[in-house]
Amino acid sequence: MSAPKKVVLAYSGGLDTSIILKWLQTEYGCEVITFTADLGQGEELEPARQKALMLGIKEENIHIVDVREEFVRDFVFPMFRANAVYEGLYLLGTSIARPLISQHLVALAQKHGADAVAHGATGKGNDQVRFELSALALDPSIRVIAPWREWDLSSRTKLLEFAEANQIPIAKNKRGEAPFSVDANLLHTSSEGTVLEDPGVEAPDYVAQRIVAVEDAPDTPEFIEVTFETGDAVAINGEALSPAMLLTRLNEIGARHGVGLLDFVENRFVGMKSRGVYETPGGTILLEAHRGIEQITLDAGAGHLKDSIMPRYAELIYNGFWFSPEREALQALIDKTQEHVTGTVRLKLYKGSVRTVARWSEHSLYSEKHVTFEEDAGAYNQKDAEGFIRLNALRLKLIATRNARVAKKG
Amino acid sequence: MSAPKKVVLAYSGGLDTSIILKWLQTEYGCEVITFTADLGQGEELEPARQKALMLGIKEENIHIVDVREEFVRDFVFPMFRANAVYEGLYLLGTSIARPLISQHLVALAQKHGADAVAHGATGKGNDQVRFELSALALDPSIRVIAPWREWDLSSRTKLLEFAEANQIPIAKNKRGEAPFSVDANLLHTSSEGTVLEDPGVEAPDYVAQRIVAVEDAPDTPEFIEVTFETGDAVAINGEALSPAMLLTRLNEIGARHGVGLLDFVENRFVGMKSRGVYETPGGTILLEAHRGIEQITLDAGAGHLKDSIMPRYAELIYNGFWFSPEREALQALIDKTQEHVTGTVRLKLYKGSVRTVARWSEHSLYSEKHVTFEEDAGAYNQKDAEGFIRLNALRLKLIATRNARVAKKG
Amino acid sequence: MSAPKKVVLAYSGGLDTSIILKWLQTEYGCEVITFTADLGQGEELEPARQKALMLGIKEENIHIVDVREEFVRDFVFPMFRANAVYEGLYLLGTSIARPLISQHLVALAQKHGADAVAHGATGKGNDQVRFELSALALDPSIRVIAPWREWDLSSRTKLLEFAEANQIPIAKNKRGEAPFSVDANLLHTSSEGTVLEDPGVEAPDYVAQRIVAVEDAPDTPEFIEVTFETGDAVAINGEALSPAMLLTRLNEIGARHGVGLLDFVENRFVGMKSRGVYETPGGTILLEAHRGIEQITLDAGAGHLKDSIMPRYAELIYNGFWFSPEREALQALIDKTQEHVTGTVRLKLYKGSVRTVARWSEHSLYSEKHVTFEEDAGAYNQKDAEGFIRLNALRLKLIATRNARVAKKG
Amino acid sequence: MSAPKKVVLAYSGGLDTSIILKWLQTEYGCEVITFTADLGQGEELEPARQKALMLGIKEENIHIVDVREEFVRDFVFPMFRANAVYEGLYLLGTSIARPLISQHLVALAQKHGADAVAHGATGKGNDQVRFELSALALDPSIRVIAPWREWDLSSRTKLLEFAEANQIPIAKNKRGEAPFSVDANLLHTSSEGTVLEDPGVEAPDYVAQRIVAVEDAPDTPEFIEVTFETGDAVAINGEALSPAMLLTRLNEIGARHGVGLLDFVENRFVGMKSRGVYETPGGTILLEAHRGIEQITLDAGAGHLKDSIMPRYAELIYNGFWFSPEREALQALIDKTQEHVTGTVRLKLYKGSVRTVARWSEHSLYSEKHVTFEEDAGAYNQKDAEGFIRLNALRLKLIATRNARVAKKG
């Protein structure tokens, strides 16, 4: 395959993607366009611009974009409508950011007439899959370059040598082996590798960076109220907030109370198990609150249907199929169920836990009139239960009769 | 329908089932056989015997049985193999006890030649369905009597009058209206009704009876280790325990740390929503631990399959279909996946939360050799990911090409 | 409950619903409004008007409506987008007509200020459930009267006596016991009961009324082309047709070739099994054709998702939950997948069978370039399959390694 | 990677696998062991022995094995218990044979101390995946060689040149381009490629080789009776037959009547669509018969559960995951449902169609007593339907009430 002429690189400004940037230039002699997204990872992004300039990227080829609102509105919120958790526990914080990044890479490639996009994910992980499936789903003719799968910089030593040989500045703490690898965005911070590689050994305390240790959380609980409209959170304690601002606020609250820490061994799409530590303070609150509001506004039929397809939906996002017809069809189903998911949930946060304690809504399906232990003024006729049970039991009775008949013969 | 001659009654010894006992005697003139199960509800059962004798039940017709081991071994543990939760959160503590009770009622009916069984569940709830479906699935010719659906004792006042008229002793605290209704067994305690009827109002603190308030839990975390064999917990901190003894121990630990409190609005099978407060200290630990051990011993294929059928499985148990061909078929699937779910999980308990912090097993599928960020000595060829992604992307590319072609024409 | 004042009756003009009409008048002394739908059952409907007038119904209370287009457009076609079959084989011809009838009954009740609707379905079947769930989902305050569950006309003899006593004309062939019961509409004709009651005995030839016996079908095959747009059939052999006209045409073609006969034992929602003979000539062609066009226009992801939820969707329709949030959510999913289901299918009809023999579309995802056994000019790199297989195999290898390790130890 | 020393080759005796045999010898200088299976493909296998000897294979390295009984008993029958069809129509005839072949290849490799297995599937198809996933699931250390993905014999011309250069005999009809590619076994014959590559063009008549043209089938129908025990067919017309003999007999009957022809475009696991013509005479009868017997012996709960997981099960087999924990777990579920699937089905075969016309069983759940339109002597109380419907309607009424309330406010 011929060398690419122009490549759009997902560039963080860190050591690894700086090495990739330089490697693209030297390996292919191509022009590099950088894309640096503010996903709410909590880092200053202007240094990425300086570093890119220093590495010879033209001013007009450097793109630093605040995508936080877009991230929460178009990716995080639709996903939370589904109460999506992967393998029972993981809130998909990394998975959901990748398609957004690819979407921008592809758009920039089209704008700049680039023939390739590049990313810094390794060949062992899920992120390469998520980046590339998304890119190819959006532009089937785009070329994707994954330097980690191509180059021969297969050890930390070689990488550092390459950096030094190419005048790439190396932060002091990067000289030694990093104790673990970190990914962060507005939804979560994940940590993997090195000190976490043995799942039988507890993660050191210093791994969790975002959430306060539960022991250090306040000794008094905090109560908050989250308001939803058609499935999306729109206000905290009555204050209307944009999607990203709302999630930011929930993150602050959750982090303060030690909420949202997960030590987890998961099945990667590429076939191996890996262990990660995830911190999802705001997301953990959001999931609990969304379940709380669905409890009174969603009926059993829609709710159980959603529950039954959720694992498939979560798996699709985890595996990188955000831009696929099946994810979109499932989204249509999920969104259809959210038309009345409107109302307010009251939550108690305390030393690592978040719990719904009350919920109310003009769209509530809860009927005190029906459920009361007291006289219900004819709302419900207990006699009806007799026929209900009898017909539900009919096939079970026919089975028991058959089984007894057969057993007697046999 | 003619009056029943002999009836086996699920008898707790409390006021309500004592009234039912007397009502059966007076309404039908029938002989009553009582069945009182020690499900681990934590109450003295001998008073039930005295009360039954006092109400005229013959000694040989009184059955008080310790079913705790059977309950945990044959009902709770099989259910926990599935990580079953109803509507995302409820651990099914009441649902899972009902089929066991019906099984005993039916067995006693056959032993005594009784023509009916009776229970004290009302016509609005799920328990009537669970009792009756189970009974009819086990004996299609049995008659089930549900006095709450039949009599005219439709108010608290009328009930108390009936009790007084029939010399049924009434505990002092039962004279006034009970603030809520409680069901308990080794797996959980549930509270419903009255002060809980408005889901927008927080449950009063006194509702939780079994679990310490999180604020009062110890200020230092506790770490425990739970060992599993083929999907079932068999030891705590290395000490082998029978099923019921193990769950009892987990209950003590969980209760002490405020673990397992749930305030929940659920969809009843009979069509209405209700709000309950559930306390499931040991079960909450058990679920977390089981998920933890599955993380390293269950592969993605079996795990995702289990996840996808779990909501249906939980719904069947909730709705009362424990003794149904579909629950049994799902159980066969679930049990098949548990053959290697063997190993140990380390958990941290602290002020209301329980979290897996480590897990290890001789049956582990986790491969440090594959997942390492370091040189992996050829265990994994990163180049393979390229083909993997390309073929996974192929259909997405064909779709994108088609869509672009059609859009251009259109 | 007090007697209804005005009742809208689903009235066919036949003996049974005429008896019901009279019974409503005499039992409740209420005003009756009749609704007679032309669903394409192939009967003259004007006699129903005469009969209603004769039974004392006011001219303005008689509604005879041609609902064929609405039936096919809003009910049959959406259902066929899902390739819905109940229990593997039944095309749901009766099930899908019931919600439409209820919709009209409820609308007429609101228009006339009626307080109840009534139908002629018995207490053993599915149709009562379908009528009533639909009516109540559309108007929760409506009362539904099901005379078959209420009156004491429990035998054929009593019914005929009531008819005679009330001057209801009885067709000669109705004097004796009907050999079976028939329901018909544009989608199908169903026959049940009497001569069909033993599922171990073949249905007599005279049961099938709509489809020619396969032995009598033409000795030469017929080829037709059906064109679809976004999932719905729009033309036959290039001729654009309205939904109802198209299905009518397919019925003629199918019936001529003996296509669409089904002898079937099904599970009713009310818990018993029943045996029916179904004739669905046009529907059988439509299902085959729809599958044919999906083969080239739907990708695997969307297609397999549809397949996996189809049984649930079909069950919902069968059980009467057309107007439910979960059916609507599933419909949103299904409709989302149909955006590109556009193109033409060629079918061969011959003596009872219909088979897709060719299909083509501007929206096709089929890529001859990729699939060819010949040189593919780089469209597909066979080497990619290696990585694809290796990563798919990785977890299976880890399992095998684990199992061998454990077995050796054990 | 070093060259393999000993390779077990799936060898048909045909031109392609003979070329592969020679290529393995010349490319790797390795010893080749051949495995030729009689899967009921209807070809003489002794010529394969002669050809292998001629190509220098040692007598003791040649394995020709009749696996027909094993194939039907351990693979085909378990699959048919599930009523498995891929994408609505395909009976998986090729898919189900591959794991058996791999099982034998791996067993021979272990017996001979071989370090690799080899197959003749190309890099574009599903079969490579099925062969290799099965082999690696059974022996994670085995090496799999897929010459089509490795060599440079990328055109028919080069292949023939290689054959000639290596004294491999070429049948006359192989000199020109084959019009299509064929795979056959006891379950089916598939044809793909060349003249079939345009799915918009009808398959020529000569493609179907196994089934008589429907126009040439007998003018009189044939009736047969198939008897099942616990889900598997055991007799035809009362004659007990072994699995392979039974399927052979069904094939004869079906082929004679033109039953089982399918023209199909499917989604391959590797991401592209392909078109095939499948002939599955006996399998088509077997599926219809199995559905027929399940109609009376399987209850709705188990049946609907099976239906809902079937698409996933079929997909797993299609994709090559026969030897996977998830297929095995699903099989446990399916097998559990078949305990009472015992009885006899009567079928009518006529000019391309097969239809159940009657079925009976000692294990029947069909209850004439319940379903009858006549007096049922109290078997069923029609009044029960009222409560059944009311409680099923309750949530729909609550939804309608809520929606109306919200609409009024809005």
Tab-separated table of N, CA, C and O in Angstrom, chain D residues 139-175:
chain	number	residue	atom	x	y	z
D	139	ASP	N	-8.250	-28.255	20.795
D	139	ASP	CA	-6.820	-28.333	21.117
D	139	ASP	C	-6.198	-26.956	20.912
D	139	ASP	O	-5.827	-26.587	19.799
D	140	PRO	N	-6.075	-26.202	21.998
D	140	PRO	CA	-5.641	-24.810	21.852
D	140	PRO	C	-4.207	-24.671	21.336
D	140	PRO	O	-3.814	-23.581	20.925
D	141	SER	N	-3.452	-25.770	21.327
D	141	SER	CA	-2.069	-25.665	20.869
D	141	SER	C	-1.912	-26.109	19.424
D	141	SER	O	-0.818	-26.054	18.866
D	142	ILE	N	-3.004	-26.561	18.816
D	142	ILE	CA	-2.894	-27.071	17.442
D	142	ILE	C	-2.645	-25.911	16.484
D	142	ILE	O	-3.113	-24.794	16.694
D	143	ARG	N	-1.900	-26.176	15.441
D	143	ARG	CA	-1.700	-25.182	14.390
D	143	ARG	C	-2.640	-25.514	13.247
D	143	ARG	O	-2.820	-26.683	12.910
D	144	VAL	N	-3.251	-24.501	12.665
D	144	VAL	CA	-4.159	-24.752	11.544
D	144	VAL	C	-3.591	-24.118	10.288
D	144	VAL	O	-3.223	-22.933	10.293
D	145	ILE	N	-3.506	-24.916	9.245
D	145	ILE	CA	-2.990	-24.396	7.972
D	145	ILE	C	-4.135	-24.288	6.972
D	145	ILE	O	-4.869	-25.249	6.741
D	146	ALA	N	-4.283	-23.107	6.427
D	146	ALA	CA	-5.336	-22.841	5.452
D	146	ALA	C	-4.656	-22.415	4.154
D	146	ALA	O	-4.473	-21.222	3.913
D	147	PRO	N	-4.261	-23.371	3.314
D	147	PRO	CA	-3.452	-23.025	2.129
D	147	PRO	C	-4.047	-21.924	1.268
D	147	PRO	O	-3.330	-21.074	0.752
D	148	TRP	N	-5.363	-21.891	1.157
D	148	TRP	CA	-5.978	-20.854	0.309
D	148	TRP	C	-5.632	-19.446	0.774
D	148	TRP	O	-5.706	-18.503	-0.011
D	149	ARG	N	-5.343	-19.296	2.063
D	149	ARG	CA	-4.972	-17.976	2.555
D	149	ARG	C	-3.480	-17.723	2.447
D	149	ARG	O	-3.011	-16.604	2.698
D	150	GLU	N	-2.710	-18.779	2.066
D	150	GLU	CA	-1.264	-18.642	2.121
D	150	GLU	C	-0.566	-18.679	0.772
D	150	GLU	O	0.405	-17.971	0.540
D	151	TRP	N	-1.047	-19.541	-0.073
D	151	TRP	CA	-0.293	-19.736	-1.314
D	151	TRP	C	-0.533	-18.633	-2.322
D	151	TRP	O	-1.342	-17.748	-2.125
D	152	ASP	N	0.192	-18.733	-3.435
D	152	ASP	CA	0.008	-17.735	-4.482
D	152	ASP	C	-0.718	-18.330	-5.683
D	152	ASP	O	-0.642	-17.803	-6.785
D	153	LEU	N	-1.437	-19.428	-5.448
D	153	LEU	CA	-2.199	-20.048	-6.547
D	153	LEU	C	-3.550	-19.347	-6.644
D	153	LEU	O	-4.601	-19.918	-6.390
D	154	SER	N	-3.498	-18.089	-7.023
D	154	SER	CA	-4.680	-17.252	-6.877
D	154	SER	C	-5.626	-17.311	-8.071
D	154	SER	O	-6.659	-16.653	-8.065
D	155	SER	N	-5.317	-18.091	-9.064
D	155	SER	CA	-6.251	-18.206	-10.182
D	155	SER	C	-6.380	-19.663	-10.574
D	155	SER	O	-5.535	-20.503	-10.223
D	156	ARG	N	-7.454	-19.966	-11.255
D	156	ARG	CA	-7.714	-21.330	-11.735
D	156	ARG	C	-6.537	-21.814	-12.591
D	156	ARG	O	-6.078	-22.951	-12.467
D	157	THR	N	-6.053	-20.945	-13.428
D	157	THR	CA	-4.944	-21.306	-14.323
D	157	THR	C	-3.715	-21.738	-13.528
D	157	THR	O	-3.115	-22.779	-13.801
D	158	LYS	N	-3.383	-20.958	-12.523
D	158	LYS	CA	-2.203	-21.311	-11.719
D	158	LYS	C	-2.383	-22.638	-11.002
D	158	LYS	O	-1.446	-23.433	-10.882
D	159	LEU	N	-3.613	-22.862	-10.521
D	159	LEU	CA	-3.895	-24.126	-9.846
D	159	LEU	C	-3.674	-25.304	-10.787
D	159	LEU	O	-3.036	-26.304	-10.438
D	160	LEU	N	-4.223	-25.176	-11.994
D	160	LEU	CA	-4.105	-26.274	-12.954
D	160	LEU	C	-2.644	-26.473	-13.347
D	160	LEU	O	-2.180	-27.611	-13.515
D	161	GLU	N	-1.907	-25.403	-13.493
D	161	GLU	CA	-0.479	-25.516	-13.799
D	161	GLU	C	0.256	-26.269	-12.696
D	161	GLU	O	1.080	-27.132	-12.953
D	162	PHE	N	-0.078	-25.907	-11.457
D	162	PHE	CA	0.547	-26.584	-10.323
D	162	PHE	C	0.212	-28.072	-10.350
D	162	PHE	O	1.079	-28.929	-10.132
D	163	ALA	N	-1.051	-28.380	-10.631
D	163	ALA	CA	-1.481	-29.778	-10.677
D	163	ALA	C	-0.706	-30.532	-11.756
D	163	ALA	O	-0.172	-31.620	-11.524
D	164	GLU	N	-0.626	-29.931	-12.922
D	164	GLU	CA	0.070	-30.605	-14.014
D	164	GLU	C	1.553	-30.787	-13.695
D	164	GLU	O	2.133	-31.853	-13.919
D	165	ALA	N	2.138	-29.753	-13.148
D	165	ALA	CA	3.565	-29.812	-12.817
D	165	ALA	C	3.833	-30.886	-11.763
D	165	ALA	O	4.953	-31.375	-11.631
D	166	ASN	N	2.788	-31.252	-11.011
D	166	ASN	CA	2.989	-32.213	-9.930
D	166	ASN	C	2.284	-33.547	-10.181
D	166	ASN	O	2.044	-34.310	-9.241
D	167	GLN	N	1.969	-33.792	-11.472
D	167	GLN	CA	1.342	-35.076	-11.827
D	167	GLN	C	0.059	-35.378	-11.043
D	167	GLN	O	-0.229	-36.518	-10.715
D	168	ILE	N	-0.694	-34.349	-10.747
D	168	ILE	CA	-1.997	-34.597	-10.128
D	168	ILE	C	-3.018	-34.734	-11.243
D	168	ILE	O	-3.168	-33.834	-12.064
D	169	PRO	N	-3.713	-35.865	-11.279
D	169	PRO	CA	-4.666	-36.077	-12.381
D	169	PRO	C	-5.818	-35.070	-12.306
D	169	PRO	O	-6.312	-34.763	-11.230
D	170	ILE	N	-6.196	-34.578	-13.472
D	170	ILE	CA	-7.267	-33.588	-13.545
D	170	ILE	C	-8.417	-34.175	-14.342
D	170	ILE	O	-8.259	-34.511	-15.510
D	171	ALA	N	-9.576	-34.297	-13.719
D	171	ALA	CA	-10.737	-34.826	-14.448
D	171	ALA	C	-11.055	-33.876	-15.592
D	171	ALA	O	-10.866	-32.658	-15.482
D	172	LYS	N	-11.565	-34.430	-16.676
D	172	LYS	CA	-11.786	-33.622	-17.874
D	172	LYS	C	-12.678	-32.431	-17.614
D	172	LYS	O	-12.410	-31.316	-18.054
D	173	ASN	N	-13.741	-32.671	-16.865
D	173	ASN	CA	-14.692	-31.572	-16.641
D	173	ASN	C	-14.149	-30.498	-15.702
D	173	ASN	O	-14.808	-29.516	-15.420
D	174	LYS	N	-12.979	-30.719	-15.160
D	174	LYS	CA	-12.397	-29.708	-14.282
D	174	LYS	C	-11.471	-28.762	-15.051
D	174	LYS	O	-10.966	-27.786	-14.484
D	175	ARG	N	-11.218	-29.125	-16.319
D	175	ARG	CA	-10.303	-28.288	-17.118
D	175	ARG	C	-10.860	-26.879	-17.279
D	175	ARG	O	-10.182	-25.900	-17.104
